[in-house]
Short mmCIF file of C-alpha atoms and ligand atoms in Angstrom, two decimals:
data_model
loop_
_atom_site.label_atom_id
_atom_site.label_comp_id
_atom_site.label_asym_id
_atom_site.label_seq_id
_atom_site.Cartn_x
_atom_site.Cartn_y
_atom_site.Cartn_z
CA MET A 1 95.20 82.99 76.83
CA SER A 2 95.06 84.98 79.86
CA ASP A 3 91.91 86.25 80.85
CA THR A 4 92.36 90.11 80.75
CA SER A 5 89.07 91.07 82.22
CA LEU A 6 90.95 89.80 85.74
CA PHE A 7 93.47 92.81 85.19
CA ARG A 8 91.31 95.60 86.91
CA GLY A 9 93.49 97.17 89.61
CA PHE A 10 96.40 99.55 89.22
CA ALA A 11 98.75 96.91 90.64
CA THR A 12 97.60 93.92 89.11
CA ARG A 13 97.90 95.81 85.45
CA ALA A 14 101.36 97.27 86.51
CA ILE A 15 102.13 93.05 86.92
CA HIS A 16 100.23 91.69 84.11
CA HIS A 17 98.63 94.54 81.31
CA GLY A 18 100.15 93.39 77.73
CA TYR A 19 101.81 90.39 78.18
CA ASP A 20 100.35 86.67 77.77
CA PRO A 21 102.72 84.17 78.92
CA PHE A 22 100.77 81.20 76.73
CA GLU A 23 101.96 83.15 73.57
CA HIS A 24 105.45 82.58 74.83
CA GLN A 25 105.97 78.90 75.62
CA GLY A 26 104.68 79.75 78.84
CA ALA A 27 107.49 82.17 80.08
CA LEU A 28 106.55 84.19 83.00
CA ASN A 29 108.45 86.98 81.88
CA PRO A 30 108.43 88.40 78.23
CA PRO A 31 111.59 87.35 76.18
CA VAL A 32 114.23 89.83 75.36
CA PHE A 33 114.04 89.80 71.43
CA LEU A 34 117.60 90.91 71.01
CA THR A 35 117.28 91.76 67.19
CA SER A 36 117.70 94.68 64.97
CA THR A 37 115.70 93.30 62.20
CA TYR A 38 112.91 91.02 60.96
CA ALA A 39 112.63 88.63 58.37
CA PHE A 40 109.64 88.83 55.74
CA ASP A 41 108.63 85.92 54.18
CA SER A 42 108.09 87.40 51.02
CA VAL A 43 108.43 90.47 49.04
CA ALA A 44 104.59 91.10 49.28
CA THR A 45 104.92 90.84 53.06
CA GLY A 46 107.72 93.43 53.29
CA ALA A 47 105.75 95.82 51.08
CA ALA A 48 102.40 95.44 53.01
CA ARG A 49 104.49 96.08 56.41
CA PHE A 50 106.06 99.47 55.09
CA ALA A 51 102.73 100.52 53.71
CA GLY A 52 101.02 99.84 57.19
CA THR A 53 98.65 97.30 55.53
CA ALA A 54 100.08 94.46 57.36
CA GLU A 55 100.65 94.23 61.05
CA GLY A 56 104.20 92.98 62.10
CA TYR A 57 107.90 94.21 62.81
CA ILE A 58 110.25 96.06 60.15
CA TYR A 59 113.39 97.29 61.92
CA SER A 60 113.69 97.62 66.25
CA ARG A 61 114.08 101.60 65.82
CA VAL A 62 110.26 101.73 65.10
CA GLY A 63 109.23 98.69 67.13
CA ASN A 64 110.30 95.18 68.79
CA PRO A 65 108.02 92.70 70.74
CA THR A 66 109.53 93.28 74.18
CA VAL A 67 109.34 97.06 73.62
CA THR A 68 105.58 96.70 72.70
CA VAL A 69 105.06 94.91 76.01
CA LEU A 70 106.06 98.00 77.90
CA GLU A 71 104.51 100.50 75.63
CA LYS A 72 101.30 98.73 76.05
CA ARG A 73 101.80 98.55 79.79
CA LEU A 74 102.46 102.21 80.18
CA ALA A 75 99.66 103.39 77.82
CA ASP A 76 97.39 101.27 80.16
CA LEU A 77 98.69 102.68 83.40
CA GLU A 78 98.62 106.14 82.15
CA GLU A 79 95.21 105.56 81.08
CA GLY A 80 95.91 106.72 77.10
CA GLU A 81 95.40 105.07 73.87
CA ALA A 82 99.14 104.37 73.16
CA GLY A 83 102.53 104.42 74.35
CA LEU A 84 106.27 104.62 73.06
CA ALA A 85 109.25 104.07 74.80
CA THR A 86 112.52 105.67 74.34
CA SER A 87 116.06 105.55 75.17
CA SER A 88 115.84 108.35 77.76
CA GLY A 89 113.38 110.81 79.29
CA MET A 90 115.53 113.48 77.11
CA GLY A 91 114.86 111.05 73.87
CA ALA A 92 111.24 111.06 74.99
CA LEU A 93 111.00 114.96 75.14
CA THR A 94 113.09 115.83 71.76
CA ALA A 95 110.75 113.27 70.21
CA VAL A 96 107.55 114.76 71.19
CA LEU A 97 109.02 118.38 70.73
CA TRP A 98 110.75 118.16 67.77
CA THR A 99 107.59 116.39 65.81
CA LEU A 100 105.20 119.07 67.38
CA LEU A 101 107.36 122.12 66.52
CA SER A 102 108.58 124.05 63.29
CA ALA A 103 110.55 127.18 62.85
CA GLY A 104 108.64 130.38 63.97
CA ASP A 105 106.52 128.37 66.90
CA GLU A 106 106.31 129.36 70.28
CA VAL A 107 106.31 127.29 73.68
CA VAL A 108 105.10 128.22 76.95
CA ALA A 109 106.99 126.34 79.68
CA ASP A 110 106.80 126.59 83.43
CA ARG A 111 109.41 128.58 84.93
CA THR A 112 110.94 125.27 86.73
CA LEU A 113 111.96 122.67 84.68
CA TYR A 114 114.30 119.91 84.94
CA GLY A 115 117.83 121.14 83.96
CA CYS A 116 118.45 119.50 80.80
CA THR A 117 114.40 120.49 79.55
CA PHE A 118 115.28 123.75 80.52
CA GLY A 119 118.54 124.05 78.42
CA LEU A 120 116.80 122.54 75.22
CA LEU A 121 114.12 125.06 75.35
CA GLU A 122 116.26 128.13 76.54
CA HIS A 123 119.68 127.65 74.72
CA HIS A 124 119.24 125.07 71.84
CA MET A 125 115.74 125.24 70.00
CA PRO A 126 116.17 129.18 69.40
CA LYS A 127 118.84 128.06 66.69
CA PHE A 128 115.74 126.45 64.94
CA GLY A 129 113.42 129.10 65.58
CA VAL A 130 111.54 128.00 68.31
CA THR A 131 111.36 130.15 71.33
CA THR A 132 109.76 129.74 74.72
CA ARG A 133 108.29 131.87 77.26
CA PHE A 134 108.55 130.75 80.76
CA VAL A 135 105.88 131.75 83.07
CA ASP A 136 104.43 130.57 86.44
CA LEU A 137 101.81 127.88 85.39
CA THR A 138 100.72 128.27 89.09
CA ASP A 139 99.24 131.17 87.74
CA VAL A 140 96.33 130.36 85.02
CA ALA A 141 95.88 134.21 83.92
CA ALA A 142 99.58 134.35 83.17
CA LEU A 143 99.30 131.40 81.22
CA ASP A 144 96.66 132.68 79.48
CA ALA A 145 98.45 135.89 78.47
CA ALA A 146 101.48 134.23 77.59
CA ILE A 147 99.72 131.90 74.67
CA GLY A 148 100.07 133.94 71.50
CA PRO A 149 98.95 132.84 67.81
CA LYS A 150 102.34 131.13 67.53
CA THR A 151 102.04 128.82 70.55
CA ARG A 152 101.95 125.17 69.78
CA VAL A 153 103.14 123.59 73.10
CA VAL A 154 102.62 124.10 76.92
CA ILE A 155 105.02 121.97 78.92
CA THR A 156 105.04 121.31 82.64
CA GLU A 157 106.25 119.13 85.60
CA THR A 158 104.35 118.73 88.72
CA PRO A 159 105.44 118.61 91.33
CA SER A 160 108.27 120.85 89.74
CA ASN A 161 111.66 120.14 89.93
CA PRO A 162 113.37 120.93 92.42
CA ASN A 163 111.16 123.23 94.66
CA MET A 164 108.08 121.29 94.64
CA ARG A 165 105.63 123.29 93.02
CA VAL A 166 102.69 122.26 92.10
CA ILE A 167 100.64 123.01 89.19
CA ASP A 168 96.89 122.38 88.35
CA ILE A 169 96.90 120.06 85.55
CA ALA A 170 93.01 120.20 85.07
CA ALA A 171 93.31 124.11 85.04
CA VAL A 172 96.34 124.43 82.67
CA ALA A 173 94.33 121.75 80.24
CA ALA A 174 91.49 123.99 80.29
CA VAL A 175 93.33 126.79 78.70
CA CYS A 176 94.93 124.89 76.45
CA ARG A 177 92.12 123.22 75.00
CA ALA A 178 90.54 126.65 74.70
CA ALA A 179 93.32 127.93 72.77
CA GLY A 180 94.02 124.57 70.58
CA VAL A 181 97.37 124.45 72.06
CA THR A 182 99.14 120.76 72.82
CA PHE A 183 99.91 120.42 76.48
CA VAL A 184 102.57 118.19 77.79
CA VAL A 185 102.96 116.97 81.35
CA ASP A 186 106.52 115.48 82.39
CA ASN A 187 104.83 112.81 84.93
CA THR A 188 108.46 112.05 86.17
CA TYR A 189 108.05 112.62 89.85
CA CYS A 190 104.94 111.10 90.31
CA THR A 191 104.67 108.02 87.66
CA PRO A 192 100.92 107.08 87.05
CA TYR A 193 100.35 105.15 90.30
CA LEU A 194 100.23 108.81 91.72
CA GLN A 195 99.04 110.85 88.97
CA ARG A 196 97.30 110.35 85.64
CA PRO A 197 97.59 113.78 83.39
CA LEU A 198 96.09 112.67 80.59
CA THR A 199 92.84 111.98 82.78
CA LEU A 200 92.87 115.73 83.86
CA GLY A 201 92.91 116.94 80.43
CA ALA A 202 96.37 116.89 79.43
CA ASP A 203 97.47 115.60 75.65
CA VAL A 204 100.91 114.11 76.24
CA VAL A 205 102.59 112.48 78.98
CA VAL A 206 106.47 112.24 79.27
CA HIS A 207 108.54 110.38 81.46
CA SER A 208 112.24 109.72 82.55
CA ALA A 209 111.47 105.89 83.03
CA THR A 210 115.11 106.10 84.28
CA LYS A 211 113.67 107.23 87.90
CA TYR A 212 110.74 105.57 89.54
CA LEU A 213 109.41 103.38 86.55
CA GLY A 214 112.56 101.72 86.52
CA GLY A 215 113.32 102.34 90.11
CA HIS A 216 116.69 100.78 90.75
CA GLY A 217 119.32 103.08 88.64
CA ASP A 218 120.26 100.65 86.80
CA LEU A 219 119.46 101.60 83.43
CA LEU A 220 118.24 105.00 81.11
CA ALA A 221 114.80 105.10 79.60
CA GLY A 222 111.93 107.46 78.61
CA ALA A 223 108.69 107.05 77.46
CA VAL A 224 105.47 109.07 75.94
CA VAL A 225 101.86 108.19 76.10
CA ALA A 226 99.27 109.88 74.22
CA SER A 227 96.35 109.44 71.64
CA LYS A 228 97.23 106.75 68.91
CA GLU A 229 97.73 109.57 66.36
CA LEU A 230 100.35 111.68 68.12
CA VAL A 231 102.13 108.45 69.26
CA ASP A 232 102.33 107.67 65.81
CA ARG A 233 103.81 110.60 64.69
CA PHE A 234 106.17 110.66 67.89
CA ARG A 235 107.40 107.11 66.67
CA PHE A 236 107.56 107.31 62.59
CA VAL A 237 108.79 111.22 62.60
CA GLY A 238 110.49 111.57 66.11
CA ILE A 239 112.15 108.53 66.74
CA LYS A 240 112.49 106.99 63.42
CA GLU A 241 113.86 110.04 61.65
CA LEU A 242 114.38 112.93 64.10
CA ASN A 243 116.46 111.78 67.16
CA GLY A 244 116.62 107.70 66.66
CA ALA A 245 116.38 107.43 70.82
CA CYS A 246 114.65 104.12 70.36
CA ILE A 247 115.11 101.87 73.79
CA SER A 248 116.93 98.67 73.54
CA ALA A 249 114.93 95.22 74.23
CA LEU A 250 116.82 94.53 77.03
CA ASP A 251 116.24 97.90 79.15
CA ALA A 252 112.45 97.80 78.34
CA PHE A 253 112.64 94.33 79.91
CA LEU A 254 114.61 95.95 82.79
CA VAL A 255 111.68 98.94 82.98
CA LEU A 256 108.74 96.14 83.06
CA ARG A 257 110.82 94.55 85.81
CA GLY A 258 110.61 97.70 87.59
CA LEU A 259 106.80 97.99 86.95
CA LYS A 260 106.02 94.89 88.88
CA THR A 261 107.08 96.74 92.29
CA LEU A 262 105.85 100.09 91.34
CA THR A 263 103.02 100.63 93.78
CA LEU A 264 104.92 99.16 96.90
CA ARG A 265 108.03 101.53 95.93
CA MET A 266 106.24 104.52 95.29
CA ASP A 267 104.00 103.81 98.72
CA ARG A 268 107.23 103.38 100.66
CA HIS A 269 108.80 106.18 98.96
CA SER A 270 105.79 108.41 99.92
CA ASP A 271 105.37 107.13 103.33
CA THR A 272 109.07 107.52 104.53
CA ALA A 273 109.31 110.85 102.65
CA GLY A 274 106.00 112.36 104.43
CA ARG A 275 107.62 111.39 107.95
CA LEU A 276 111.08 112.59 106.99
CA ALA A 277 109.31 116.21 105.80
CA ARG A 278 107.62 116.62 108.87
CA GLU A 279 110.68 115.72 111.11
CA LEU A 280 113.18 117.88 108.82
CA GLU A 281 110.95 120.91 108.96
CA ALA A 282 111.46 121.20 112.81
CA HIS A 283 115.40 120.83 112.58
CA PRO A 284 116.99 124.19 113.53
CA ALA A 285 119.21 124.38 110.57
CA VAL A 286 116.45 124.10 108.23
CA ALA A 287 114.79 127.48 106.68
CA ARG A 288 112.39 125.66 104.87
CA VAL A 289 110.76 122.23 103.79
CA TYR A 290 109.35 121.79 100.36
CA TYR A 291 107.00 118.99 99.93
CA PRO A 292 103.36 118.59 98.89
CA GLY A 293 102.05 116.76 102.12
CA LEU A 294 103.04 119.43 104.41
CA ASP A 295 100.69 121.75 106.13
CA SER A 296 103.08 124.70 105.06
CA HIS A 297 102.90 123.72 101.09
CA PRO A 298 100.80 126.26 99.77
CA GLN A 299 99.15 123.88 97.49
CA LYS A 300 98.47 120.99 100.00
CA ALA A 301 94.95 120.81 98.73
CA LEU A 302 95.34 120.87 95.14
CA ALA A 303 97.99 118.09 95.62
CA ALA A 304 95.79 115.97 97.54
CA ARG A 305 93.24 116.61 95.00
CA GLN A 306 95.34 115.36 91.99
CA MET A 307 97.84 112.85 93.62
CA ARG A 308 97.24 109.59 95.19
CA ALA A 309 100.05 110.13 97.55
CA MET A 310 102.59 113.18 97.83
CA GLY A 311 106.07 111.06 96.22
CA GLY A 312 109.42 110.58 97.32
CA MET A 313 111.24 113.77 96.59
CA ILE A 314 111.70 116.68 99.33
CA ALA A 315 113.63 119.84 98.80
CA LEU A 316 115.28 121.50 101.96
CA GLU A 317 115.94 125.39 102.12
CA LEU A 318 118.78 125.32 104.66
CA LYS A 319 120.06 128.54 107.11
CA GLY A 320 123.20 129.65 105.97
CA GLY A 321 122.69 129.37 102.25
CA LEU A 322 125.45 128.09 99.81
CA GLU A 323 127.68 127.03 102.62
CA ALA A 324 125.31 125.38 104.69
CA GLY A 325 124.48 123.42 101.81
CA ARG A 326 127.98 122.25 100.77
CA ARG A 327 128.39 121.14 104.93
CA PHE A 328 125.29 119.09 104.55
CA MET A 329 125.99 117.45 101.34
CA ASP A 330 129.68 116.75 102.68
CA ALA A 331 128.22 115.36 105.79
CA VAL A 332 125.78 112.70 104.65
CA ALA A 333 127.20 109.23 105.21
CA LEU A 334 124.15 106.87 104.47
CA ALA A 335 122.40 109.19 101.81
CA THR A 336 124.43 109.17 98.65
CA ARG A 337 125.78 112.34 96.60
CA ALA A 338 124.16 111.80 93.43
CA VAL A 339 122.07 113.30 90.84
CA SER A 340 118.99 111.24 89.62
CA LEU A 341 116.21 110.38 91.97
CA GLY A 342 113.60 106.84 92.24
CA ASP A 343 116.16 104.85 93.33
CA ALA A 344 116.19 102.38 96.37
CA GLU A 345 119.17 104.28 97.60
CA THR A 346 118.68 108.07 99.41
CA LEU A 347 119.83 110.49 96.84
CA VAL A 348 121.30 114.07 97.82
CA GLN A 349 121.98 116.57 95.47
CA HIS A 350 122.53 120.08 95.19
CA PRO A 351 120.66 121.83 92.32
CA ALA A 352 123.07 124.89 91.95
CA SER A 353 126.06 123.16 91.60
CA MET A 354 124.48 120.18 90.01
CA THR A 355 121.10 119.66 87.89
CA HIS A 356 120.24 123.45 87.17
CA SER A 357 124.01 124.22 87.00
CA THR A 358 122.90 125.14 83.24
CA TYR A 359 120.81 127.94 84.83
CA ALA A 360 122.78 131.26 85.38
CA PRO A 361 122.53 132.33 88.93
CA GLU A 362 120.12 135.02 87.78
CA GLU A 363 118.18 132.20 85.82
CA ARG A 364 118.13 129.94 88.99
CA ALA A 365 116.38 133.21 91.06
CA LYS A 366 114.50 133.99 88.33
CA HIS A 367 112.98 130.16 88.14
CA GLY A 368 112.13 130.17 91.90
CA PHE A 369 115.23 128.39 94.35
CA THR A 370 118.13 129.87 95.83
CA ASP A 371 121.80 128.40 95.63
CA GLY A 372 121.14 126.56 99.28
CA LEU A 373 118.60 124.40 98.39
CA VAL A 374 119.36 120.64 98.60
CA ARG A 375 117.00 118.12 96.89
CA LEU A 376 116.44 114.48 98.72
CA SER A 377 115.20 111.48 96.75
CA VAL A 378 114.09 109.62 99.80
CA GLY A 379 114.94 105.60 98.97
CA LEU A 380 113.56 102.50 100.36
CA GLU A 381 116.23 102.12 103.44
CA ASP A 382 114.53 102.26 106.86
CA HIS A 383 113.11 105.38 107.98
CA ALA A 384 115.09 105.60 111.14
CA ASP A 385 118.36 105.18 109.34
CA ILE A 386 117.92 107.97 106.80
CA ARG A 387 116.50 110.19 109.43
CA ASP A 388 119.47 109.94 111.59
CA ASP A 389 121.71 110.08 108.65
CA LEU A 390 120.15 113.38 107.71
CA VAL A 391 119.70 114.75 111.15
CA ARG A 392 123.22 114.18 111.84
CA ALA A 393 124.44 116.20 108.32
CA LEU A 394 122.16 119.13 109.37
CA ASP A 395 123.64 119.44 112.58
CA ARG A 396 126.79 119.57 111.09
CA ALA A 397 125.52 122.33 108.42
CA GLY A 398 124.31 124.38 111.14
CA ARG A 399 127.23 124.89 113.00
C1 PLP B 401 115.96 112.97 84.63
C2 PLP B 401 114.68 113.39 84.19
C3 PLP B 401 114.42 113.86 82.75
C4 PLP B 401 115.45 113.66 81.95
O1 PLP B 401 115.43 111.89 81.75
P1 PLP B 401 116.90 111.39 81.47
O2 PLP B 401 115.99 109.61 81.45
O3 PLP B 401 117.68 111.16 82.40
O4 PLP B 401 117.22 111.72 79.83
C5 PLP B 401 113.19 114.65 82.30
N1 PLP B 401 112.52 115.18 83.19
C6 PLP B 401 112.63 114.94 84.66
C7 PLP B 401 111.58 115.59 85.79
C8 PLP B 401 113.81 114.28 85.01
O5 PLP B 401 113.85 113.96 86.48
#
């Protein structure tokens, strides 16, 4: 048996928690259990597993030993009771929302959300009788006013995609607690290394593990961490019966592999992004840089309080709006024009034509960003190489 009392620091737990090589012939890495179903040694065993009176696997849509390692590890890193791994971030979000909500219920959401989360809430949930009020969650009084007797869920990201507004998790959690509303935080941008919403009072953390947790752009995955009671409902109702968005054992293995270097990667992403944010702010083609580590960021102090470091995401508002944005996008050469984020490669994207194209132009304006905004996911390449590429592209964009 491994001595689990040795697993104290975050990096150590990200590498070891929830897996004991000596239970698996000494294999350093968890075996990948490529099986859809599990044999019962008797009818009584099968019956007991279905009744929940005996531990053990039944079918891989509700549990798989490789996936269990990932779920335990993520729960530990987020400091929650239980974890659930899913096939994608959207699989995690729908498992949570469809389980918690019924026709007639209301959601309060921050006014800037990941494009597909916005699309789900604004365009698709109404057909099931669930409506969403989008409010500025940096304004706790506005949140208080938006919560009504039918509100069941408050949901936010922080920093919020794409313009890096920071939501005060503890302040929003206090309002939700008083109102008896479940508070869901999408922690994709930060990962538990930079920010742990459950310790600040949130009820549920959701992830797109496709991004920093996996970290290599080679998989799709998602996760939920919450109380055991909630995670059981998300697993046995949300995943098992509502959306079927279970993760494959192989993808769970790859996320576990990514987690081994999570702390190193997040430190490097944060360090390079911080330097670039300051450098790009000084460029004449740039009207504004959105990055929570900058002195010009209105919530710098809050970000410093609730985040360990400021992460790898930067948004740039270019002088010259849409056209300058297009010129910049076409001029980058090292950076890759692509959606997604959190990979080793620096990625650039243009929300108005890509991730937030599900918003109408008025919706984009209302939700707080312009058509000239470009978003950078700062990669792990050498700082000077990324800087030179971006500066060259900005020189062209400004012409
Ligand atoms: C990518 C992303 C999602 C969706 O995750 P998928 O794994 O692509 O389904 C949700 N929220 C945020 C903040 C994201 O960046």
